[in-house]
Short mmCIF file of C-alpha atoms in Angstrom, two decimals:
data_model
loop_
_atom_site.label_atom_id
_atom_site.label_comp_id
_atom_site.label_asym_id
_atom_site.label_seq_id
_atom_site.Cartn_x
_atom_site.Cartn_y
_atom_site.Cartn_z
CA UNK A 84 180.33 238.50 -97.61
CA UNK A 85 178.91 238.91 -94.12
CA UNK A 86 175.44 240.00 -95.29
CA UNK A 87 174.09 236.46 -96.04
CA UNK A 88 175.24 235.22 -92.64
CA UNK A 89 173.56 238.16 -90.94
CA UNK A 90 170.25 237.52 -92.73
CA UNK A 91 170.42 233.82 -91.88
CA UNK A 92 171.02 234.61 -88.22
CA UNK A 93 168.11 237.05 -88.10
CA UNK A 94 165.77 234.54 -89.76
CA UNK A 95 166.73 231.86 -87.22
CA UNK A 96 166.05 234.24 -84.34
CA UNK A 97 162.70 235.21 -85.85
CA UNK A 98 161.80 231.52 -86.19
CA UNK A 99 162.64 230.92 -82.55
CA UNK A 100 160.39 233.78 -81.48
CA UNK A 101 157.39 233.02 -83.66
CA UNK A 102 157.55 229.22 -83.35
CA UNK A 103 156.62 229.19 -79.66
CA UNK A 104 153.06 228.28 -78.75
CA UNK A 105 151.36 227.73 -75.43
CA UNK A 106 148.87 228.95 -72.88
CA UNK A 107 148.57 229.76 -69.20
CA UNK A 108 145.82 229.52 -66.64
CA UNK A 109 145.37 229.75 -62.88
CA UNK A 110 143.40 227.34 -60.77
CA UNK A 111 142.81 227.27 -57.04
CA UNK A 112 146.25 227.72 -55.46
CA UNK A 113 148.21 226.71 -58.59
CA UNK A 114 149.01 228.53 -61.85
CA UNK A 115 150.32 226.64 -64.87
CA UNK A 116 152.26 228.13 -67.77
CA UNK A 117 152.87 225.81 -70.75
CA UNK A 118 155.22 226.59 -73.64
CA UNK A 119 155.51 224.37 -76.72
CA UNK A 120 158.57 224.37 -78.95
CA UNK A 121 158.95 221.71 -81.63
CA UNK A 122 158.35 218.31 -79.96
CA UNK A 123 158.87 219.42 -76.36
CA UNK A 124 156.58 221.17 -73.93
CA UNK A 125 157.70 222.93 -70.76
CA UNK A 126 155.25 223.23 -67.87
CA UNK A 127 155.86 225.81 -65.18
CA UNK A 128 153.83 225.37 -61.98
CA UNK A 129 153.53 228.20 -59.47
CA UNK A 130 151.94 227.78 -56.04
CA UNK A 131 149.80 230.75 -55.00
CA UNK A 132 150.54 230.28 -51.30
CA UNK A 133 153.88 230.64 -49.61
CA UNK A 134 153.78 227.23 -47.99
CA UNK A 135 154.48 224.61 -50.66
CA UNK A 136 155.32 220.97 -50.09
CA UNK A 137 154.89 219.48 -53.53
CA UNK A 138 153.13 220.15 -56.84
CA UNK A 139 151.76 217.68 -59.36
CA UNK A 140 150.47 217.96 -62.91
CA UNK A 141 148.49 215.11 -64.46
CA UNK A 142 147.49 214.47 -68.04
CA UNK A 143 143.77 213.75 -68.14
CA UNK A 144 140.44 214.87 -66.74
CA UNK A 145 140.50 213.08 -63.39
CA UNK A 146 142.99 211.49 -61.04
CA UNK A 147 141.99 207.88 -61.66
CA UNK A 148 143.76 206.58 -64.73
CA UNK A 149 145.97 209.62 -65.33
CA UNK A 150 149.73 209.73 -65.57
CA UNK A 151 151.25 212.60 -63.63
CA UNK A 152 154.49 214.30 -62.75
CA UNK A 153 155.05 215.11 -59.07
CA UNK A 154 157.78 217.58 -58.11
CA UNK A 155 159.16 218.97 -54.87
CA UNK A 156 162.10 221.02 -53.69
CA UNK A 157 164.37 219.33 -51.16
CA UNK A 158 166.16 220.88 -48.21
CA UNK A 159 169.40 221.19 -50.21
CA UNK A 160 167.46 223.09 -52.96
CA UNK A 161 167.69 220.13 -55.32
CA UNK A 162 164.57 219.14 -57.27
CA UNK A 163 162.90 215.75 -57.46
CA UNK A 164 160.74 214.50 -60.34
CA UNK A 165 158.54 211.50 -59.59
CA UNK A 166 156.46 209.80 -62.30
CA UNK A 167 153.21 208.49 -60.87
CA UNK A 168 149.91 206.98 -61.98
CA UNK A 169 146.63 207.78 -60.25
CA UNK A 170 144.29 205.13 -58.90
CA UNK A 171 141.15 206.85 -57.66
CA UNK A 172 141.61 208.50 -54.23
CA UNK A 173 144.69 206.63 -53.04
CA UNK A 174 148.29 207.77 -53.20
CA UNK A 175 149.50 207.73 -56.83
CA UNK A 176 151.85 204.84 -57.50
CA UNK A 177 155.37 205.29 -58.86
CA UNK A 178 155.82 204.39 -62.54
CA UNK A 179 159.27 202.95 -63.22
CA UNK A 180 159.11 203.18 -67.02
CA UNK A 181 156.77 206.02 -68.01
CA UNK A 182 155.66 206.45 -71.62
CA UNK A 183 157.10 209.97 -71.51
CA UNK A 184 160.01 210.90 -69.29
CA UNK A 185 160.05 214.36 -67.77
CA UNK A 186 163.31 216.18 -67.24
CA UNK A 187 164.46 219.46 -65.74
CA UNK A 188 164.82 222.38 -68.17
CA UNK A 189 168.23 223.89 -68.65
CA UNK A 190 167.22 226.86 -66.50
CA UNK A 191 164.73 226.87 -63.66
CA UNK A 192 162.62 230.04 -63.07
CA UNK A 193 164.51 232.85 -61.40
CA UNK A 194 161.46 234.85 -60.30
CA UNK A 195 159.69 233.48 -57.23
CA UNK A 196 161.81 230.30 -57.34
CA UNK A 197 160.69 229.03 -53.93
CA UNK A 198 157.11 228.49 -55.13
CA UNK A 199 157.73 227.69 -58.79
CA UNK A 200 158.71 224.35 -60.31
CA UNK A 201 159.20 223.53 -63.98
CA UNK A 202 159.75 220.42 -66.06
CA UNK A 203 159.92 219.57 -69.74
CA UNK A 204 158.42 216.50 -71.38
CA UNK A 205 157.97 215.17 -74.93
CA UNK A 206 154.84 216.49 -76.62
CA UNK A 207 151.84 214.14 -76.77
CA UNK A 208 148.64 215.25 -78.53
CA UNK A 209 146.69 212.02 -78.01
CA UNK A 210 144.50 213.50 -75.26
CA UNK A 211 143.97 216.92 -76.80
CA UNK A 212 140.31 217.81 -77.35
CA UNK A 213 139.04 220.09 -80.09
CA UNK A 214 136.31 222.49 -79.02
CA UNK A 215 134.64 224.16 -82.03
CA UNK A 216 132.74 226.62 -79.84
CA UNK A 217 136.09 227.95 -78.57
CA UNK A 218 137.81 227.63 -81.94
CA UNK A 219 140.75 225.78 -80.47
CA UNK A 220 142.26 222.52 -79.31
CA UNK A 221 142.76 222.09 -75.58
CA UNK A 222 144.78 219.77 -73.38
CA UNK A 223 142.95 218.72 -70.20
CA UNK A 224 145.19 218.76 -67.15
CA UNK A 225 144.70 218.04 -63.47
CA UNK A 226 146.78 219.67 -60.75
CA UNK A 227 147.37 218.94 -57.10
CA UNK A 228 148.92 221.02 -54.33
CA UNK A 229 150.43 219.55 -51.17
CA UNK A 230 151.51 221.59 -48.17
CA UNK A 231 153.90 219.01 -46.65
CA UNK A 232 157.24 218.33 -48.34
CA UNK A 233 158.22 214.66 -48.69
CA UNK A 234 160.88 213.61 -46.21
CA UNK A 235 163.28 212.27 -48.86
CA UNK A 236 164.49 213.27 -52.32
CA UNK A 237 163.86 209.70 -53.46
CA UNK A 238 161.14 209.66 -56.18
CA UNK A 239 159.66 206.56 -54.52
CA UNK A 240 159.09 208.25 -51.18
CA UNK A 241 155.61 208.64 -49.77
CA UNK A 242 153.85 211.91 -50.54
CA UNK A 243 151.27 213.24 -48.12
CA UNK A 244 147.70 213.90 -49.20
CA UNK A 245 147.06 216.96 -51.30
CA UNK A 246 145.56 220.08 -49.81
CA UNK A 247 143.68 220.99 -53.00
CA UNK A 248 143.27 219.75 -56.55
CA UNK A 249 141.53 220.85 -59.71
CA UNK A 250 141.40 220.83 -63.50
CA UNK A 251 142.68 223.16 -66.22
CA UNK A 252 142.22 223.44 -69.98
CA UNK A 253 145.13 224.86 -71.98
CA UNK A 254 145.06 225.84 -75.64
CA UNK A 255 148.56 224.77 -76.63
CA UNK A 256 148.10 225.71 -80.29
CA UNK A 257 147.82 229.37 -79.44
CA UNK A 258 150.70 231.53 -80.64
CA UNK A 259 152.73 233.40 -78.08
CA UNK A 260 153.68 236.61 -79.92
CA UNK A 261 156.74 238.37 -78.65
CA UNK A 262 157.88 235.34 -76.63
CA UNK A 263 161.63 235.39 -75.89
CA UNK A 264 163.87 232.67 -77.37
CA UNK A 265 163.70 229.12 -76.08
CA UNK A 266 166.76 229.40 -73.84
CA UNK A 267 165.03 232.08 -71.74
CA UNK A 268 161.45 230.85 -71.57
CA UNK A 269 162.13 229.34 -68.18
CA UNK A 270 162.64 232.80 -66.70
CA UNK A 271 159.11 233.82 -67.54
CA UNK A 272 156.64 233.98 -64.71
CA UNK A 273 153.03 233.06 -64.50
CA UNK A 274 150.81 236.14 -65.02
CA UNK A 275 148.79 237.08 -62.01
CA UNK A 276 145.02 236.59 -62.14
CA UNK A 277 144.53 240.35 -62.30
CA UNK A 278 146.53 240.76 -65.50
CA UNK A 279 144.80 241.17 -68.84
CA UNK A 280 146.24 237.95 -70.28
CA UNK A 281 144.86 235.86 -67.44
CA UNK A 282 141.49 237.59 -67.52
CA UNK A 283 141.15 237.02 -71.23
CA UNK A 284 142.07 233.36 -70.83
CA UNK A 285 139.49 232.86 -68.09
CA UNK A 286 136.73 234.66 -69.99
CA UNK A 287 137.05 232.23 -72.89
CA UNK A 288 136.24 229.31 -70.63
CA UNK A 289 132.78 228.68 -69.14
CA UNK A 290 132.27 228.07 -65.46
CA UNK A 291 133.33 224.62 -64.40
CA UNK A 292 131.07 222.41 -62.32
CA UNK A 293 133.18 223.17 -59.27
CA UNK A 294 132.89 226.92 -59.84
CA UNK A 295 129.12 226.66 -60.22
CA UNK A 296 128.92 224.87 -56.87
CA UNK A 297 131.03 227.59 -55.25
CA UNK A 298 128.82 230.26 -56.85
CA UNK A 299 125.69 228.56 -55.49
CA UNK A 300 127.26 228.40 -52.03
CA UNK A 301 128.16 232.08 -52.05
CA UNK A 302 124.86 233.26 -53.53
CA UNK A 303 122.58 231.37 -51.14
CA UNK A 304 124.59 232.20 -48.03
CA UNK A 305 124.79 235.87 -49.06
CA UNK A 306 121.01 236.02 -49.60
CA UNK A 307 120.42 234.41 -46.22
CA UNK A 308 122.95 236.42 -44.23
CA UNK A 309 122.71 239.79 -45.96
CA UNK A 310 119.04 239.93 -46.97
CA UNK A 311 116.75 237.57 -45.06
CA UNK A 312 118.26 237.73 -41.56
CA UNK A 313 118.77 241.52 -41.58
CA UNK A 314 115.22 241.96 -42.93
CA UNK A 315 113.86 239.86 -40.07
CA UNK A 316 115.85 241.86 -37.52
CA UNK A 317 114.64 245.19 -38.94
CA UNK A 318 111.04 243.98 -38.95
CA UNK A 319 111.31 243.12 -35.25
CA UNK A 320 112.97 246.43 -34.46
CA UNK A 321 110.72 248.78 -36.46
CA UNK A 322 107.23 247.24 -36.49
CA UNK A 323 106.70 245.67 -33.06
CA UNK A 324 105.25 248.92 -31.70
CA UNK A 325 102.89 249.33 -34.65
CA UNK A 326 101.27 245.96 -35.27
CA UNK A 327 100.75 242.66 -33.54
CA UNK A 328 101.66 240.85 -36.77
CA UNK A 329 105.35 241.71 -36.62
CA UNK A 330 106.26 238.35 -35.11
CA UNK A 331 104.68 236.36 -37.94
CA UNK A 332 106.74 238.26 -40.50
CA UNK A 333 109.85 238.00 -38.31
CA UNK A 334 109.40 234.22 -38.06
CA UNK A 335 108.69 233.90 -41.79
CA UNK A 336 111.91 235.69 -42.77
CA UNK A 337 114.33 234.34 -40.16
CA UNK A 338 113.03 230.79 -39.83
CA UNK A 339 110.77 229.55 -42.59
CA UNK A 340 112.69 231.10 -45.51
CA UNK A 341 116.18 231.84 -44.20
CA UNK A 342 116.78 228.43 -42.57
CA UNK A 343 116.46 226.28 -45.73
CA UNK A 344 118.30 228.88 -47.84
CA UNK A 345 121.24 229.09 -45.42
CA UNK A 346 121.38 225.33 -44.82
CA UNK A 347 121.47 224.49 -48.53
CA UNK A 348 124.03 227.22 -49.18
CA UNK A 349 126.19 226.12 -46.26
CA UNK A 350 126.14 222.46 -47.33
CA UNK A 351 127.32 223.44 -50.80
CA UNK A 352 130.54 224.70 -49.18
CA UNK A 353 131.79 221.30 -47.90
CA UNK A 354 130.49 219.70 -51.08
CA UNK A 355 132.62 222.09 -53.16
CA UNK A 356 135.67 221.21 -51.05
CA UNK A 357 134.94 217.51 -51.48
CA UNK A 358 134.44 217.92 -55.23
CA UNK A 359 137.84 219.66 -55.45
CA UNK A 360 139.40 216.79 -53.46
CA UNK A 361 140.66 219.32 -50.93
CA UNK A 362 140.94 219.13 -47.14
CA UNK A 363 138.01 220.22 -44.99
CA UNK A 364 138.05 222.90 -42.28
CA UNK A 365 141.66 223.92 -42.79
CA UNK A 366 141.36 227.72 -43.01
CA UNK A 367 139.65 230.51 -41.09
CA UNK A 368 136.76 230.82 -43.57
CA UNK A 369 135.78 227.17 -43.30
CA UNK A 370 136.18 226.90 -39.53
CA UNK A 371 134.34 230.16 -38.84
CA UNK A 372 131.51 229.01 -41.11
CA UNK A 373 130.87 226.06 -38.80
CA UNK A 374 130.69 228.28 -35.71
CA UNK A 375 128.39 230.79 -37.42
CA UNK A 376 125.97 228.04 -38.43
CA UNK A 377 125.94 226.67 -34.87
CA UNK A 378 125.24 230.14 -33.43
CA UNK A 379 122.44 230.68 -35.95
CA UNK A 380 120.77 227.36 -35.08
CA UNK A 381 121.13 228.14 -31.37
CA UNK A 382 119.53 231.53 -31.90
CA UNK A 383 116.59 229.93 -33.73
CA UNK A 384 116.10 227.34 -31.00
CA UNK A 385 116.18 230.04 -28.36
CA UNK A 386 113.56 232.02 -30.26
CA UNK A 387 111.21 229.05 -30.38
CA UNK A 388 111.79 228.43 -26.67
CA UNK A 389 110.91 232.04 -25.87
CA UNK A 390 107.79 231.94 -28.02
CA UNK A 391 106.62 228.70 -26.37
CA UNK A 392 106.81 230.33 -22.91
CA UNK A 393 105.10 233.53 -24.00
CA UNK A 394 102.12 234.47 -21.88
CA UNK A 395 103.03 232.34 -18.87
CA UNK A 396 102.33 233.96 -15.48
CA UNK A 397 105.16 235.70 -13.63
CA UNK A 398 107.34 235.75 -16.73
CA UNK A 399 109.48 238.87 -17.03
CA UNK A 400 108.80 241.08 -20.04
CA UNK A 401 112.48 241.16 -20.92
CA UNK A 402 113.86 237.88 -19.61
CA UNK A 403 117.59 237.20 -20.07
CA UNK A 404 116.74 234.66 -22.77
CA UNK A 405 115.05 237.40 -24.81
CA UNK A 406 118.08 239.65 -24.59
CA UNK A 407 120.43 236.77 -25.40
CA UNK A 408 118.28 235.90 -28.43
CA UNK A 409 118.64 239.43 -29.78
CA UNK A 410 122.39 239.50 -29.16
CA UNK A 411 122.93 236.16 -30.91
CA UNK A 412 120.98 237.38 -33.92
CA UNK A 413 123.10 240.51 -34.19
CA UNK A 414 126.29 238.43 -33.86
CA UNK A 415 125.25 236.09 -36.69
CA UNK A 416 124.56 239.02 -39.02
CA UNK A 417 127.65 240.94 -37.92
CA UNK A 418 130.15 238.13 -38.46
CA UNK A 419 128.69 236.81 -41.71
CA UNK A 420 131.63 235.87 -43.92
CA UNK A 421 130.36 237.27 -47.18
CA UNK A 422 133.40 239.49 -47.65
CA UNK A 423 135.89 236.70 -46.93
CA UNK A 424 133.88 234.49 -49.27
CA UNK A 425 134.29 237.06 -52.04
CA UNK A 426 138.04 237.05 -51.44
CA UNK A 427 138.09 233.24 -51.43
CA UNK A 428 136.27 233.18 -54.78
CA UNK A 429 138.88 235.39 -56.41
CA UNK A 430 141.69 233.38 -54.81
CA UNK A 431 140.01 230.09 -55.61
CA UNK A 432 139.24 230.70 -59.29
CA UNK A 433 141.46 233.60 -60.30
CA UNK A 434 138.32 235.42 -61.50
CA UNK A 435 137.41 238.84 -60.19
CA UNK A 436 133.88 239.61 -59.07
CA UNK A 437 131.97 242.41 -60.74
CA UNK A 438 132.75 245.84 -59.38
CA UNK A 439 129.15 246.38 -58.32
CA UNK A 440 129.41 243.48 -55.84
CA UNK A 441 132.07 245.33 -53.88
CA UNK A 442 130.12 248.60 -54.03
CA UNK A 443 126.91 246.91 -52.84
CA UNK A 444 128.80 245.27 -49.99
CA UNK A 445 130.27 248.59 -48.80
CA UNK A 446 126.89 250.35 -48.97
CA UNK A 447 125.12 247.55 -47.13
CA UNK A 448 127.58 247.28 -44.23
CA UNK A 449 126.99 250.99 -43.59
CA UNK A 450 123.24 251.14 -44.24
CA UNK A 451 122.29 248.10 -42.14
CA UNK A 452 123.78 249.28 -38.80
CA UNK A 453 122.38 252.77 -39.38
CA UNK A 454 118.87 251.41 -39.98
CA UNK A 455 119.02 249.24 -36.88
CA UNK A 456 120.39 251.99 -34.65
CA UNK A 457 117.67 254.35 -35.84
CA UNK A 458 115.14 251.69 -34.90
CA UNK A 459 116.42 251.79 -31.32
CA UNK A 460 114.73 255.18 -31.04
CA UNK A 461 111.47 253.22 -30.73
CA UNK A 462 112.61 251.52 -27.51
CA UNK A 463 111.05 254.25 -25.35
CA UNK A 464 107.73 253.76 -27.08
CA UNK A 465 108.06 249.98 -26.77
CA UNK A 466 108.80 250.13 -23.03
CA UNK A 467 105.90 252.55 -22.45
CA UNK A 468 103.46 250.28 -24.29
CA UNK A 469 104.65 247.23 -22.38
CA UNK A 470 104.44 248.94 -18.98
CA UNK A 471 100.91 250.21 -19.71
CA UNK A 472 99.62 247.05 -21.34
CA UNK A 473 99.49 248.70 -24.76
CA UNK A 474 101.89 246.44 -26.59
CA UNK A 475 100.24 245.56 -29.93
CA UNK A 476 101.62 242.05 -29.70
CA UNK A 477 99.77 241.34 -26.42
CA UNK A 478 96.73 243.65 -26.52
CA UNK A 479 93.21 242.12 -26.77
CA UNK A 480 92.26 241.58 -30.35
CA UNK A 481 88.96 243.52 -30.34
CA UNK A 482 89.67 246.49 -28.06
CA UNK A 483 91.89 249.54 -28.08
CA UNK A 484 92.64 251.26 -24.77
CA UNK A 485 92.83 255.02 -24.49
CA UNK A 486 95.87 255.59 -22.33
CA UNK A 487 95.47 258.14 -19.52
CA UNK A 488 98.29 260.30 -18.27
CA UNK A 489 101.67 258.61 -17.82
CA UNK A 490 101.24 258.37 -14.06
CA UNK A 491 98.12 256.21 -14.31
CA UNK A 492 98.42 252.60 -15.43
CA UNK A 493 95.99 251.44 -18.07
CA UNK A 494 93.27 249.00 -17.01
CA UNK A 495 93.36 247.23 -20.34
CA UNK A 496 92.61 243.58 -19.75
CA UNK A 497 91.62 240.38 -21.50
CA UNK A 498 87.84 240.33 -21.31
CA UNK A 499 87.67 236.53 -21.53
CA UNK A 500 89.69 236.20 -18.33
CA UNK A 501 89.07 239.28 -16.18
CA UNK A 502 85.42 240.20 -16.81
CA UNK A 503 83.98 237.52 -14.56
CA UNK A 504 85.61 239.17 -11.54
CA UNK A 505 83.84 242.52 -12.15
CA UNK A 506 80.43 243.39 -10.66
CA UNK A 507 77.42 243.36 -12.91
CA UNK A 508 75.97 246.91 -13.10
CA UNK A 509 73.03 245.79 -15.15
CA UNK A 510 74.05 247.32 -18.41
CA UNK A 511 71.83 246.07 -21.21
CA UNK A 512 74.76 245.42 -23.48
CA UNK A 513 76.37 243.00 -21.03
CA UNK A 514 76.63 239.57 -22.67
CA UNK A 515 78.37 236.28 -22.07
CA UNK A 516 80.17 236.40 -25.42
CA UNK A 517 83.77 237.44 -24.75
CA UNK A 518 83.90 239.33 -28.02
CA UNK A 519 81.03 241.69 -27.07
CA UNK A 520 81.55 242.13 -23.31
CA UNK A 521 82.04 245.63 -22.00
CA UNK A 522 82.43 246.84 -18.45
CA UNK A 523 82.89 250.07 -16.63
CA UNK A 524 86.57 250.57 -15.82
CA UNK A 525 88.80 253.43 -14.91
CA UNK A 526 89.67 253.72 -18.61
CA UNK A 527 86.97 253.94 -21.30
CA UNK A 528 87.12 251.27 -23.96
CA UNK A 529 86.35 251.86 -27.61
CA UNK A 530 85.11 249.16 -29.88
CA UNK A 531 87.40 248.52 -32.86
CA UNK A 532 85.56 247.99 -36.12
#
């Protein structure tokens, strides 16, 4: 007699398990887990930072014209649900009679409850979009994250501006195999971005416009800070004792190429924040980026100032401005925020960078200081050349001086300026052309071909 009842009970439990559908995805600072059962959908929102004021989930592709549910946890641990409608970039207005009324699930999440809020709402497929290339139907959602909790549990109270916002696409027709029964779905937690389920979900979706802007920002700034500026510094350190053309290459790398690359990359950063409707200059990465750009521009201006005064009489070979210019350049390269930018990308999008990016970063931060420190071994040669007038960057273009012993200073001079002060010994090869003048000095001069 009891066997039919047992089979019926098992079939009902199996139906509860297999009937659940839904999807989950992480955006910048907010993860959303959606579970569909019959005509109701439960959304679970989890803030990815400890400080949480309020969370909102909107149904649409952009804030303007979208209905949304705003939730926050009050001081007495009670929860408030506020139905709002977005009107461009102003505070969403309260909707007294929404088309769909959200309500609290029977059980709120028990894991990480301080940063997780959940609500249930009647299912509405009117805004779902079928994407054949992804072989699925997706619901576009917008999310917003505020860091300041409203002062009152009243749903009509003013909510402060969001700290960040973004968009998600959830495939709510996807089966959730092995999902627990409906009465316990609220205890599930949002998978972390590093888990296989989240990675698989992200890989199915192409880069959003916002993510492409962030990628452009990171790529250009990394090229400027890790390739062009270090290359210019190494050129100045290694080649200045070998050729008088080192400065042209140094200027080409650090000024003509690096400046536009870094400026465009830097400007993409604030543009990405604006596109995400987030707040500007609110964390260490953003604030430090401003200071690094200012230091870089100051270092460039100082370099042009030094070059403009080059060759003036009574100017010290190593003036304080020269030393300060070098120090500023090393500071800009040393404090470049490429590593923190990599961390921000993973935090911002929930997508991990390729493993080779981390390996390349570790190799480079070791190789670059080693190369520069090895180049300091040429300082003795540089100082000797400068003290004896043998510096390739200041030597006459058509003559090479043979240096005598170290105790005797070279008589290398600029023939266009100094030859008129020498006596004429009647040599037949004496001419008025500065390029062919020769004179008897304490140091023989050889003609360079």
